[in-house]
Amino acid sequence: MTRPDSMAAGLQCGIMTSQPTSQNSDTLPILQVAVPVPLPGCFDYLALADAPVPVVGARVRVMFGRRKLVGMVMTHGRGSELPQSRIKPILEVLDSSPLIDASLLGLLQWAADYYQYPLGEVIASALPKTLRQGQPAELKPRHRGLPAPCESLGSGPALNAEQQQAVAAVSSHWGRFQGFLLEGITGSGKTEVYLHLAQAALAQGKQVLVLVPEIALTPQLVARFRERLPTPVAVMHSALSDGDRHCAWLLARSGEAGVIIGTRSAVFVPWARPGLIIVDEEHDPSLKQHEGFRYHARDLAMLRGHRESVPVLLGSATPSLESLANVQRGQYQRVRLPARAGGAELPRIELLDLRRRFLDEGLAEPLLERMQKHLQQQGQVLLFLNRRGFAPALLCHDCGWVADCRRCDARMTWHARAARLRCHHCGYECSPPPRCPACDSALAPQGEGTQRIEAALQRHFPDYPVVRIDRDSTSRKGSLEDALAEIRSGHYRILVGTQMLAKGHDFPDVTLAAVLDADQGLFSSDFRAIERLAQTIVQVAGRAGRGERRGEVMVQTHQPDHPLLRSLIAGGYARFAEVLLEERRMAQLPPYASLALLRAEATEAHWPQAFLSEAYQLLAAQGDARVQLWGPAPAPMERRAGRYRAQLLIQAEQRAPLQAVLRQCLPQLGTLETARRVRWSLDVDPADLH
DNA sequence: AGCACGCCGACT
DNA sequence: GTCGGCGTGCTC
């Protein structure tokens, strides 16, 4: 008997009811099963003779080698290249209907192919741990009827004309795909647009998927959606317990949760009634997974919207150059919110030239004076420095000895409060030597971190309470929330911190914000550093003057004439992006080219180089002149956590030839003699080149 | 990735 | 005489 054609339609139907007509094993369908192992492709298994054939998208338990694994049925095959004798029967069918529907399964297959990552592992990464391990796809009774929607809804501020236009633009595309870029300056009310669109989607019985960077997924954001929308809101992020994640996933899948808010992995959450995908802060680098399966949640969200015929709305005050280029190409429709909701004026940004100026622990006099003025006028002041700890180095002023990390090519950061040296790259930690090990002189902290700034400010402004917000100060659970609450209450007058402080929070009383060290971003070897710097400056600026008073922003730099910095100050982010896009076009860099980065590391420096040289030969042998290879070269920080790292950059103007070369070569890479001497990985569309 | 098998050093 | 080091090879 041949496989009935209805099996191919198993994607759409529920339980596969067709039974094999005989017990003879060679008439049983052969299932292609994706198994969570780092091997490409699927593995063939036999269905069970006396049980319904599992549908495509169902999980099955199988014997793989000597161990039992949970795999996913991808197709029902016509046969196998293997002799029947080598094909094992599955052990158990875990789902009677597809756990993941055809379009999501297709997306996962596409992603496995595009990012060159094993399909079984891609699928595993899309499932909560409980389901990965084979637990039934059922809600536990105690999880039923989760956060009931609020009683008092349909409130909130009235939309201004631009917000209404944004809502109307997206609303004219229900049920079909269109990409939108919502460019809304900080405080322009992007979230209100999201809420109104969500309401509209819910009113039509559709669901909404909202992706946010980890740092932006605060209880306030979730509370706002819960207060305003007449539906349970499922939340998905890394801090969730396994049980809560299981529950949220199934509530999304069943359609009970009308809104799903989550970080990047939520792009893979199944839903019953696709309505709208929103990606907030779409420029944020944390939307790209930077280890293992290195997907970009924004890009996959766009693809998912396309496959499922729903509009996709990307939102940012500082859009990625990729998205701006897609607007230029006519791929995305641009929607703008140019004014601050409530009419607050945008802050004025000025560069503070540090050249030949005395710096008091990283703070220039004009900044201190301006701080004094704002503090006296009851304003709050926010200072941003993307470097935690007390000082980024501990130095001997007599002989130049520096405390280096013994496992990395990096300086140890001095943490004064803990009286410890810590490496921020590998986590190595030790006590400082009492004197210089080379010449026995005294050691001194060199440079500034947030701790040192905090201490300096306490000396300068003893009457104004200072709070520091960074990973060190908020390690205790809930401490960030407590500190933010005390900031909003007005208790703290001076705020100093890292990205944690700059992103997403609304501090209505901040009237002065400052970026203490813009030079870091200007000297990085990474071509995206300048884009990140501009985004950070604008984000920090957005913290100032959200209330009634106009804000001021100061940016300390030794490069006040830097053309890109000037374009940002003079023409805003839009002008800056124009200039930088032109630079990227000239340099053949994204978004006008495709990149992939092949990385390798080993405890001996020789092996990564040797492996990448072999890889180079293999890739070059494809003879595609449209694909260029750069390297191999040592990573910008060659030694990290005791391992030597090197990389090979693969560049092409068009995506297709790059993909073709990678697809051709990747299987062979693993078979190279040097491959087993190194840990290697491929990063398609790398977010940074480090 | 696991988890085998397989072939050479210090112990009851 | 064995226990165990990790090199090499396979998993439908």
XYZ file of C-alpha atoms (C1' of nucleotides) in Angstrom:
714
model
C 0.000 0.000 0.000
C 1.260 3.453 -0.779
C 0.977 6.364 1.515
C -2.465 7.901 1.182
C -2.318 11.443 -0.053
C -4.454 12.590 2.799
C -1.386 12.235 4.966
C 0.203 15.147 3.223
C -2.778 17.115 4.382
C -2.017 16.087 7.922
C -0.717 19.603 8.398
C -4.181 20.991 8.315
C -6.271 18.296 9.944
C -6.364 17.225 13.505
C -5.882 13.632 14.544
C -4.603 11.442 11.754
C -7.165 8.697 11.596
C -5.972 6.689 8.605
C -4.667 3.369 9.790
C -2.229 1.103 8.047
C -4.194 -1.658 6.379
C -1.899 -4.427 7.471
C 0.410 -5.151 10.333
C 3.254 -5.812 7.939
C 5.951 -3.371 8.962
C 7.012 -2.444 5.433
C 3.670 -0.785 4.791
C 4.010 1.528 7.788
C 4.583 5.188 6.955
C 8.063 6.489 7.505
C 8.200 9.616 9.620
C 10.852 12.285 9.263
C 11.536 13.384 12.810
C 13.549 16.429 13.911
C 15.556 15.436 16.973
C 17.314 17.898 19.314
C 20.889 17.039 18.354
C 23.511 19.181 16.603
C 23.134 17.323 13.323
C 21.551 18.610 10.167
C 18.312 17.219 8.825
C 15.727 14.774 10.109
C 15.851 11.128 11.085
C 13.560 8.424 9.749
C 11.361 6.450 12.106
C 8.556 3.969 11.691
C 5.107 4.716 13.013
C 3.631 2.223 15.414
C 1.597 -0.547 13.889
C -1.226 -0.507 16.386
C -1.624 3.223 17.020
C -2.728 6.260 14.996
C 0.041 7.728 12.877
C 1.288 10.933 14.562
C 0.399 14.082 12.634
C 2.968 16.497 11.330
C 3.737 18.916 14.138
C 3.229 16.306 16.865
C 5.947 15.335 19.315
C 7.106 11.747 19.470
C 9.407 9.980 21.872
C 12.107 8.075 20.040
C 15.177 5.995 20.699
C 18.184 7.888 19.377
C 21.332 5.866 19.687
C 21.060 4.661 23.226
C 19.019 7.464 24.640
C 15.394 8.516 24.559
C 14.648 11.900 23.044
C 11.587 13.963 22.253
C 11.430 14.816 18.554
C 8.955 16.461 16.237
C 7.300 14.901 13.207
C 8.168 17.081 10.205
C 6.861 15.022 7.273
C 5.378 11.679 6.382
C 7.801 10.192 3.899
C 7.344 7.929 0.946
C 10.338 5.850 1.829
C 13.835 6.014 3.163
C 17.361 5.862 1.865
C 18.168 3.535 4.704
C 17.458 -0.184 4.762
C 14.250 -0.890 6.644
C 16.229 -2.856 9.210
C 18.021 0.262 10.426
C 14.862 2.284 10.952
C 13.561 2.138 14.478
C 9.931 2.507 15.398
C 8.962 5.478 17.504
C 8.334 4.729 21.152
C 5.370 6.951 21.831
C 3.154 9.607 20.276
C 2.967 12.609 22.620
C 0.447 14.800 20.796
C -2.762 13.785 19.067
C -2.989 17.119 17.268
C -0.163 19.357 16.003
C 1.610 21.103 18.843
C 2.936 23.580 16.293
C 0.916 24.426 13.194
C 2.151 24.251 9.642
C 3.041 27.896 9.186
C 5.072 28.147 12.388
C 6.764 24.855 11.585
C 7.594 26.311 8.205
C 9.068 29.395 9.822
C 11.268 27.232 12.040
C 12.410 25.250 9.029
C 13.213 28.435 7.183
C 15.139 29.796 10.182
C 17.146 26.577 10.568
C 18.138 26.883 6.940
C 18.869 30.601 6.990
C 20.864 30.649 10.219
C 22.486 27.298 9.370
C 21.503 25.724 12.650
C 20.261 22.152 13.221
C 16.490 21.942 12.764
C 15.907 19.780 15.829
C 17.641 22.304 18.041
C 15.792 25.191 16.420
C 12.487 23.493 17.199
C 13.592 22.649 20.717
C 14.459 26.282 21.318
C 10.914 27.238 20.316
C 9.348 25.020 22.993
C 9.187 25.585 26.736
C 11.313 23.160 28.735
C 8.303 21.201 29.952
C 7.146 20.422 26.414
C 10.724 19.803 25.276
C 10.909 17.104 27.904
C 7.701 15.470 26.780
C 5.123 16.691 29.266
C 1.551 16.740 27.947
C 0.431 19.934 26.250
C -2.208 20.594 28.846
C -2.840 23.408 31.244
C -2.710 22.410 34.849
C -6.057 23.185 36.519
C -4.503 25.702 38.908
C -3.391 27.763 35.940
C -6.856 28.062 34.441
C -8.414 31.499 34.412
C -5.116 33.335 34.923
C -4.945 37.113 35.383
C -8.520 38.046 34.720
C -8.880 41.183 32.638
C -9.563 44.363 34.544
C -13.134 45.436 35.081
C -12.620 49.140 34.391
C -11.434 49.447 30.685
C -11.605 51.492 27.166
C -9.981 54.652 29.221
C -6.560 56.272 28.525
C -5.615 59.545 26.871
C -7.202 60.538 23.578
C -4.921 60.033 20.584
C -3.450 63.009 18.807
C -3.716 63.298 15.030
C -0.425 61.521 14.317
C -1.248 58.668 16.661
C -4.626 58.299 14.974
C -2.959 58.193 11.587
C -0.579 55.507 12.789
C -3.453 53.409 14.090
C -5.398 53.932 10.868
C -2.433 52.963 8.675
C -1.949 49.622 10.392
C -5.694 49.044 10.761
C -6.163 49.178 7.015
C -4.108 45.998 6.750
C -5.869 43.548 9.043
C -5.605 40.061 7.640
C -2.760 40.795 5.268
C 0.937 41.315 5.585
C 2.569 44.700 5.615
C 5.654 45.870 7.443
C 5.423 49.213 9.252
C 8.097 51.282 10.891
C 6.690 53.470 13.636
C 9.232 56.198 14.196
C 8.261 57.878 17.396
C 10.499 60.097 19.439
C 10.692 59.349 23.141
C 7.518 60.419 24.859
C 5.519 60.584 21.631
C 3.140 57.897 22.820
C 4.115 54.766 20.898
C 2.662 52.587 23.619
C -0.728 54.301 23.213
C -0.635 53.375 19.535
C 0.152 49.779 20.469
C -2.711 49.717 22.951
C -5.246 51.083 20.487
C -4.149 48.629 17.814
C -4.365 45.809 20.323
C -7.875 46.883 21.235
C -8.848 46.902 17.583
C -7.340 43.469 17.014
C -9.083 42.043 20.060
C -12.377 43.522 18.937
C -12.065 41.399 15.815
C -11.299 38.321 17.841
C -7.597 38.372 16.911
C -4.510 38.011 19.059
C -1.546 40.368 19.372
C 2.083 39.383 19.855
C 4.352 42.048 21.359
C 8.131 41.576 21.357
C 10.288 43.768 23.570
C 13.954 43.786 24.607
C 14.571 42.061 27.927
C 15.320 45.284 29.701
C 12.105 46.938 28.527
C 9.836 44.188 29.838
C 9.044 45.879 33.089
C 6.065 45.247 35.346
C 4.774 48.737 34.450
C 4.582 47.923 30.762
C 2.743 44.675 31.435
C 0.467 46.392 33.949
C -0.463 48.983 31.353
C -1.556 46.302 28.876
C -3.425 44.407 31.603
C -5.244 47.527 32.779
C -6.312 48.622 29.377
C -7.168 45.468 27.469
C -10.150 43.178 28.014
C -8.171 39.962 27.753
C -5.690 37.887 29.699
C -2.120 38.965 28.895
C 0.452 36.176 28.711
C 4.004 37.213 29.553
C 7.102 35.317 28.422
C 10.625 36.099 29.536
C 13.691 34.362 30.869
C 12.942 34.869 34.549
C 9.718 32.838 34.360
C 9.470 29.501 36.155
C 9.073 26.413 33.965
C 5.462 26.069 35.054
C 4.580 29.675 34.279
C 6.285 29.493 30.908
C 4.394 26.283 30.077
C 1.159 27.934 31.031
C 1.785 31.174 29.127
C 2.742 29.218 26.006
C -0.427 27.137 26.072
C -2.666 30.137 26.785
C -1.186 31.802 23.717
C -1.620 28.659 21.639
C -5.226 28.124 22.656
C -6.110 31.751 22.026
C -7.190 32.355 25.629
C -4.533 35.026 25.980
C -5.468 37.804 23.587
C -2.131 39.492 24.080
C 1.267 37.861 24.405
C 4.164 40.060 25.545
C 7.591 38.528 25.503
C 11.278 38.821 24.782
C 12.905 37.501 21.621
C 12.019 33.812 22.016
C 8.336 34.763 22.079
C 8.579 35.201 18.313
C 8.097 31.420 18.213
C 5.008 31.236 20.415
C 2.053 29.635 18.633
C -1.254 31.464 18.496
C -4.719 30.428 17.449
C -5.958 33.675 15.869
C -3.078 35.652 14.345
C -3.797 39.368 14.371
C -0.808 41.669 14.746
C 2.871 41.497 15.634
C 4.516 44.465 17.347
C 8.274 44.703 17.860
C 9.047 47.500 20.272
C 12.534 49.066 20.393
C 13.242 47.219 17.165
C 16.794 48.618 17.020
C 17.760 46.961 20.296
C 20.675 44.536 19.904
C 19.211 42.156 22.469
C 16.626 41.102 19.889
C 19.442 39.155 18.272
C 20.353 35.948 20.087
C 24.115 35.933 20.477
C 24.863 32.302 21.184
C 23.664 28.945 19.942
C 20.802 29.499 17.528
C 21.656 33.091 16.593
C 18.379 34.369 15.191
C 17.131 37.925 15.015
C 13.668 38.151 16.550
C 12.786 41.297 14.582
C 13.642 39.705 11.256
C 11.807 36.493 12.087
C 8.797 38.508 13.303
C 8.642 40.148 9.889
C 8.874 36.792 8.169
C 6.264 35.320 10.452
C 3.887 38.154 9.680
C 4.412 37.474 6.003
C 3.711 33.750 6.368
C 0.656 34.285 8.554
C -0.748 37.289 6.716
C -0.705 39.761 9.563
C 0.709 43.278 9.707
C 3.984 43.743 11.594
C 4.702 47.005 13.369
C 8.274 47.882 14.317
C 8.581 50.714 16.786
C 11.551 52.840 17.822
C 12.692 56.367 18.482
C 16.005 55.403 16.884
C 15.321 52.840 14.152
C 17.985 50.402 13.051
C 19.649 51.261 9.776
C 18.294 47.960 8.456
C 14.723 49.084 8.970
C 15.375 52.554 7.571
C 16.827 50.964 4.455
C 13.707 48.826 4.145
C 11.644 51.991 4.240
C 13.839 53.475 1.485
C 13.347 50.344 -0.610
C 9.605 50.641 -0.189
C 9.422 47.404 1.789
C 8.028 48.990 4.938
C 5.528 51.743 5.285
C 6.793 54.538 7.500
C 4.591 56.039 10.207
C 5.835 58.980 12.223
C 4.988 60.450 15.601
C 6.940 63.697 15.436
C 5.596 65.432 18.495
C 5.747 64.587 22.128
C 2.329 63.592 23.406
C 1.179 66.241 25.841
C 3.204 68.852 23.958
C 6.464 68.598 25.918
C 9.377 70.015 23.967
C 12.347 67.923 22.867
C 15.463 68.602 24.899
C 18.369 70.566 23.501
C 21.526 68.455 23.060
C 24.934 70.078 23.362
C 28.417 68.667 23.069
C 30.738 69.433 25.935
C 34.272 69.687 24.551
C 36.604 67.955 26.992
C 39.851 68.868 25.238
C 42.322 70.642 27.505
C 39.709 70.759 30.209
C 40.222 69.659 33.786
C 38.171 66.603 34.599
C 37.213 65.981 38.189
C 36.777 62.199 38.229
C 35.302 62.246 34.757
C 33.093 65.294 35.329
C 33.865 68.612 33.609
C 33.190 71.892 35.356
C 30.432 73.126 32.983
C 28.510 69.920 33.644
C 28.843 70.313 37.409
C 27.638 73.919 37.151
C 24.677 72.922 35.040
C 23.836 70.171 37.501
C 23.871 72.681 40.342
C 21.445 74.901 38.462
C 18.977 72.107 37.696
C 19.139 70.719 41.207
C 18.431 74.140 42.682
C 15.445 74.443 40.373
C 14.067 71.188 41.791
C 14.970 69.142 38.726
C 16.409 65.647 38.791
C 19.690 64.934 36.991
C 20.522 61.720 35.146
C 24.088 60.721 34.249
C 24.823 57.873 31.883
C 28.062 55.924 31.802
C 28.224 52.513 30.244
C 30.883 51.195 32.606
C 30.150 49.691 35.972
C 32.579 49.269 38.852
C 34.755 51.965 40.407
C 37.540 52.174 37.828
C 38.256 50.219 34.649
C 41.889 49.696 35.668
C 44.170 49.526 38.688
C 47.518 51.081 37.807
C 50.950 51.730 39.262
C 51.734 55.381 38.669
C 55.474 54.798 39.139
C 56.230 51.931 36.763
C 53.046 51.494 34.725
C 52.120 48.017 35.945
C 48.413 47.267 35.388
C 46.230 44.556 36.911
C 45.428 42.332 33.925
C 42.979 39.481 33.824
C 44.969 36.283 33.675
C 42.394 34.656 31.407
C 41.581 37.541 29.023
C 43.319 40.273 27.060
C 41.666 42.792 29.335
C 42.195 44.914 32.415
C 40.587 43.989 35.681
C 37.918 46.430 36.850
C 38.368 47.775 40.356
C 35.269 47.403 42.541
C 35.927 49.633 45.528
C 32.947 48.702 47.662
C 33.705 44.994 47.465
C 37.481 45.719 47.489
C 37.879 43.243 44.640
C 39.267 43.166 41.136
C 36.798 41.706 38.659
C 37.048 40.864 34.993
C 33.890 41.916 33.211
C 34.597 39.549 30.344
C 35.062 36.212 32.092
C 33.919 36.827 35.660
C 37.325 36.091 37.181
C 37.671 37.817 40.537
C 40.529 38.355 42.983
C 41.828 40.578 45.766
C 44.117 43.405 44.683
C 47.812 43.159 45.520
C 48.560 45.547 48.456
C 51.400 47.222 46.515
C 52.654 47.140 42.941
C 54.025 43.609 42.333
C 56.731 45.076 40.057
C 58.094 48.025 42.032
C 56.260 47.990 45.374
C 54.748 51.453 44.888
C 51.155 52.293 45.684
C 48.445 51.346 43.174
C 45.789 53.793 42.015
C 42.445 53.351 40.269
C 42.553 54.695 36.726
C 39.493 55.982 34.869
C 35.876 56.092 35.990
C 33.071 53.631 36.434
C 29.589 54.299 37.817
C 30.702 53.611 41.421
C 33.369 56.273 41.242
C 30.980 58.780 39.665
C 28.496 58.042 42.424
C 31.135 58.718 45.078
C 32.304 61.902 43.365
C 28.753 63.206 43.163
C 28.165 62.544 46.831
C 31.175 64.757 47.558
C 30.115 67.479 45.126
C 26.457 67.536 46.059
C 26.193 66.361 49.676
C 22.671 67.777 49.986
C 21.212 65.814 47.096
C 20.687 62.043 47.442
C 22.410 60.025 44.686
C 21.315 56.625 43.402
C 23.288 54.272 41.184
C 21.521 51.885 38.808
C 23.607 49.135 37.232
C 23.982 45.372 37.329
C 25.948 45.550 40.590
C 23.489 47.746 42.448
C 20.402 45.822 41.367
C 21.497 42.213 41.725
C 18.958 41.558 44.474
C 15.568 40.657 43.036
C 13.161 43.574 43.152
C 15.871 46.100 43.980
C 15.600 47.740 40.564
C 11.883 48.198 41.039
C 12.416 49.614 44.527
C 15.024 52.073 43.279
C 12.870 53.179 40.348
C 9.965 53.783 42.708
C 12.174 55.925 44.958
C 13.347 57.876 41.928
C 9.770 58.596 40.897
C 8.857 59.592 44.435
C 11.474 62.313 44.119
C 13.620 61.026 46.952
C 16.717 60.708 44.783
C 17.834 63.834 42.970
C 20.867 62.526 41.083
C 20.699 59.300 39.069
C 23.817 57.634 37.740
C 23.807 54.394 35.832
C 24.396 52.201 32.813
C 21.986 51.139 30.046
C 19.666 49.868 32.732
C 18.901 53.442 33.630
C 18.714 54.785 30.095
C 16.207 52.389 28.604
C 12.484 52.738 28.686
C 11.883 54.252 32.084
C 9.833 57.358 32.463
C 11.249 59.861 34.953
C 9.039 62.965 34.667
C 11.205 65.137 36.905
C 14.523 64.661 35.110
C 15.428 67.959 33.444
C 19.135 67.400 32.771
C 20.693 64.276 31.304
C 24.333 63.717 30.429
C 26.366 61.143 28.532
C 29.679 61.106 30.382
C 31.830 59.351 27.821
C 30.792 59.421 24.179
C 34.348 58.673 23.063
C 34.041 54.935 23.808
C 31.576 54.571 20.956
C 33.673 56.637 18.568
C 36.796 54.508 18.800
C 35.385 51.000 18.673
C 36.553 48.687 15.904
C 32.957 47.570 15.381
C 31.209 49.315 12.518
C 27.941 49.348 14.445
C 29.389 51.118 17.500
C 28.627 54.595 16.189
C 25.044 53.606 15.434
C 24.700 52.310 19.007
C 26.240 55.475 20.404
C 23.764 57.684 18.564
C 20.884 55.495 19.724
C 22.147 55.709 23.287
C 22.529 59.489 23.162
C 18.991 59.860 21.863
C 17.642 57.400 24.450
C 19.417 59.231 27.251
C 18.207 62.547 25.883
C 14.713 61.116 25.891
C 14.887 60.780 29.689
C 15.137 64.546 30.056
C 12.211 66.887 30.062
C 9.308 64.492 29.769
C 7.368 66.571 32.241
C 6.459 70.219 31.925
C 9.950 71.704 31.878
C 12.124 71.577 28.790
C 15.087 69.274 29.247
C 18.772 69.787 28.579
C 21.298 67.197 27.491
C 25.090 67.350 27.649
C 27.403 64.935 25.879
C 31.017 64.883 27.073
C 33.502 64.128 24.301
C 37.042 64.740 23.120
C 35.748 64.611 19.537
C 33.310 67.512 19.306
C 34.031 67.873 15.581
C 33.271 64.285 14.691
C 31.055 64.642 11.596
C 28.567 61.960 12.620
C 28.245 63.374 16.103
C 27.706 66.803 14.576
C 25.054 65.493 12.216
C 23.246 63.980 15.198
C 23.313 67.208 17.183
C 22.407 69.436 14.260
C 19.921 67.277 12.396
C 18.716 64.752 14.908
C 18.728 60.995 14.545
C 17.089 61.119 11.113
C 19.906 63.212 9.636
C 22.532 61.136 11.417
C 21.054 57.951 9.983
C 21.058 59.417 6.470
C 24.750 60.205 6.701
C 25.635 56.853 8.208
C 23.560 54.961 5.646
C 25.536 56.640 2.909
C 28.780 55.588 4.620
C 27.522 52.026 4.841
C 26.614 52.064 1.181
C 30.080 53.252 0.215
C 31.756 50.689 2.447
C 29.529 47.828 1.278
C 28.333 47.110 4.776
C 24.870 46.188 6.085
C 22.159 47.079 5.259
C 23.708 47.261 1.787
C 25.500 43.948 2.092
C 25.083 40.636 3.871
C 27.558 39.368 6.405
C 28.255 36.108 8.134
C 30.954 35.580 10.713
C 32.683 32.269 11.233
C 34.184 32.141 14.700
C 36.566 29.640 16.240
C 38.238 29.346 19.621
C 40.629 26.997 21.402
C 43.028 26.993 24.326
C 45.948 27.261 21.883
C 46.079 30.226 19.500
C 47.228 28.081 16.581
C 44.101 25.983 16.152
C 41.467 28.652 15.480
C 43.743 30.166 12.822
C 44.398 26.751 11.278
C 40.715 25.854 11.207
C 39.668 29.158 9.695
C 42.414 28.945 7.079
C 41.032 25.567 6.027
C 37.541 27.046 6.065
C 38.809 29.884 3.896
C 40.113 27.398 1.324
C 36.806 25.572 1.323
C 34.767 28.732 0.888
C 37.125 30.177 -1.710
C 36.966 26.933 -3.651
C 33.317 27.674 -4.385
C 34.711 30.272 -6.734
C 31.852 32.716 -6.347
C 33.333 36.146 -7.000
C 30.280 37.790 -5.464
C 31.328 36.449 -2.064
C 34.353 37.993 -0.355
C 36.323 36.592 2.544
C 38.112 38.738 5.122
C 40.521 37.018 7.421
C 41.078 34.822 9.244
C 42.065 37.322 11.892
C 42.293 37.251 15.669
C 39.131 38.473 17.416
C 39.344 42.091 18.650
C 39.984 40.653 22.115
C 41.969 37.598 21.139
C 42.082 35.814 24.469
C 38.938 35.548 26.528
C 38.277 33.222 29.474
C 41.516 31.422 28.689
C 40.607 30.734 25.067
C 42.143 32.184 21.918
C 39.590 33.387 19.409
C 39.735 34.120 15.706
C 37.202 34.910 13.020
C 36.572 34.880 9.302
C 34.201 37.446 7.861
C 32.119 36.464 4.846
C 30.615 39.318 2.878
C 28.392 39.598 -0.174
C 26.344 42.334 -1.722
C 23.428 39.979 -2.196
C 22.076 37.568 0.352
C 21.507 34.695 -2.081
C 25.094 33.909 -3.120
C 26.218 34.190 0.514
C 23.524 31.723 1.528
C 24.405 29.393 -1.323
C 28.082 29.307 -0.397
C 27.308 28.735 3.272
C 24.836 25.960 2.525
C 27.377 24.302 0.279
C 30.282 24.497 2.695
C 28.834 24.172 6.142
C 28.424 20.379 6.191
C 32.051 20.020 5.134
C 33.359 22.387 7.807
C 32.630 19.867 10.529
C 34.645 17.218 8.724
C 37.838 19.298 8.551
C 40.764 17.820 10.458
C 41.178 20.986 12.479
C 37.463 21.221 13.322
C 37.741 18.908 16.287
C 40.535 21.012 17.728
C 38.310 24.078 18.074
C 34.901 25.237 19.112
C 33.407 26.912 16.076
C 30.172 28.632 15.197
C 28.608 30.507 12.341
C 26.811 33.801 12.948
C 24.582 34.846 10.057
C 23.818 38.592 10.141
C 26.091 39.182 13.143
C 25.007 42.036 15.407
C 28.590 42.808 16.308
C 31.935 41.636 15.078
C 33.476 40.816 18.456
C 25.813 16.990 22.063
C 25.790 12.326 24.402
C 27.357 7.919 24.661
C 29.628 4.211 23.087
C 34.049 1.647 22.050
C 39.031 1.259 22.322
C 43.617 1.202 23.592
C 47.621 2.601 27.275
C 49.213 4.147 32.808
C 48.785 3.708 38.445
C 46.318 1.002 41.921
C 43.507 -2.832 45.172
C 45.682 -8.406 36.792
C 41.678 -4.094 36.509
C 39.953 1.131 36.737
C 39.965 4.998 33.914
C 42.219 8.705 30.816
C 39.973 10.982 26.578
C 40.642 10.191 21.076
C 37.259 8.731 17.430
C 32.923 7.615 15.564
C 27.898 7.164 15.302
C 23.208 8.373 16.094
C 17.256 6.988 11.601
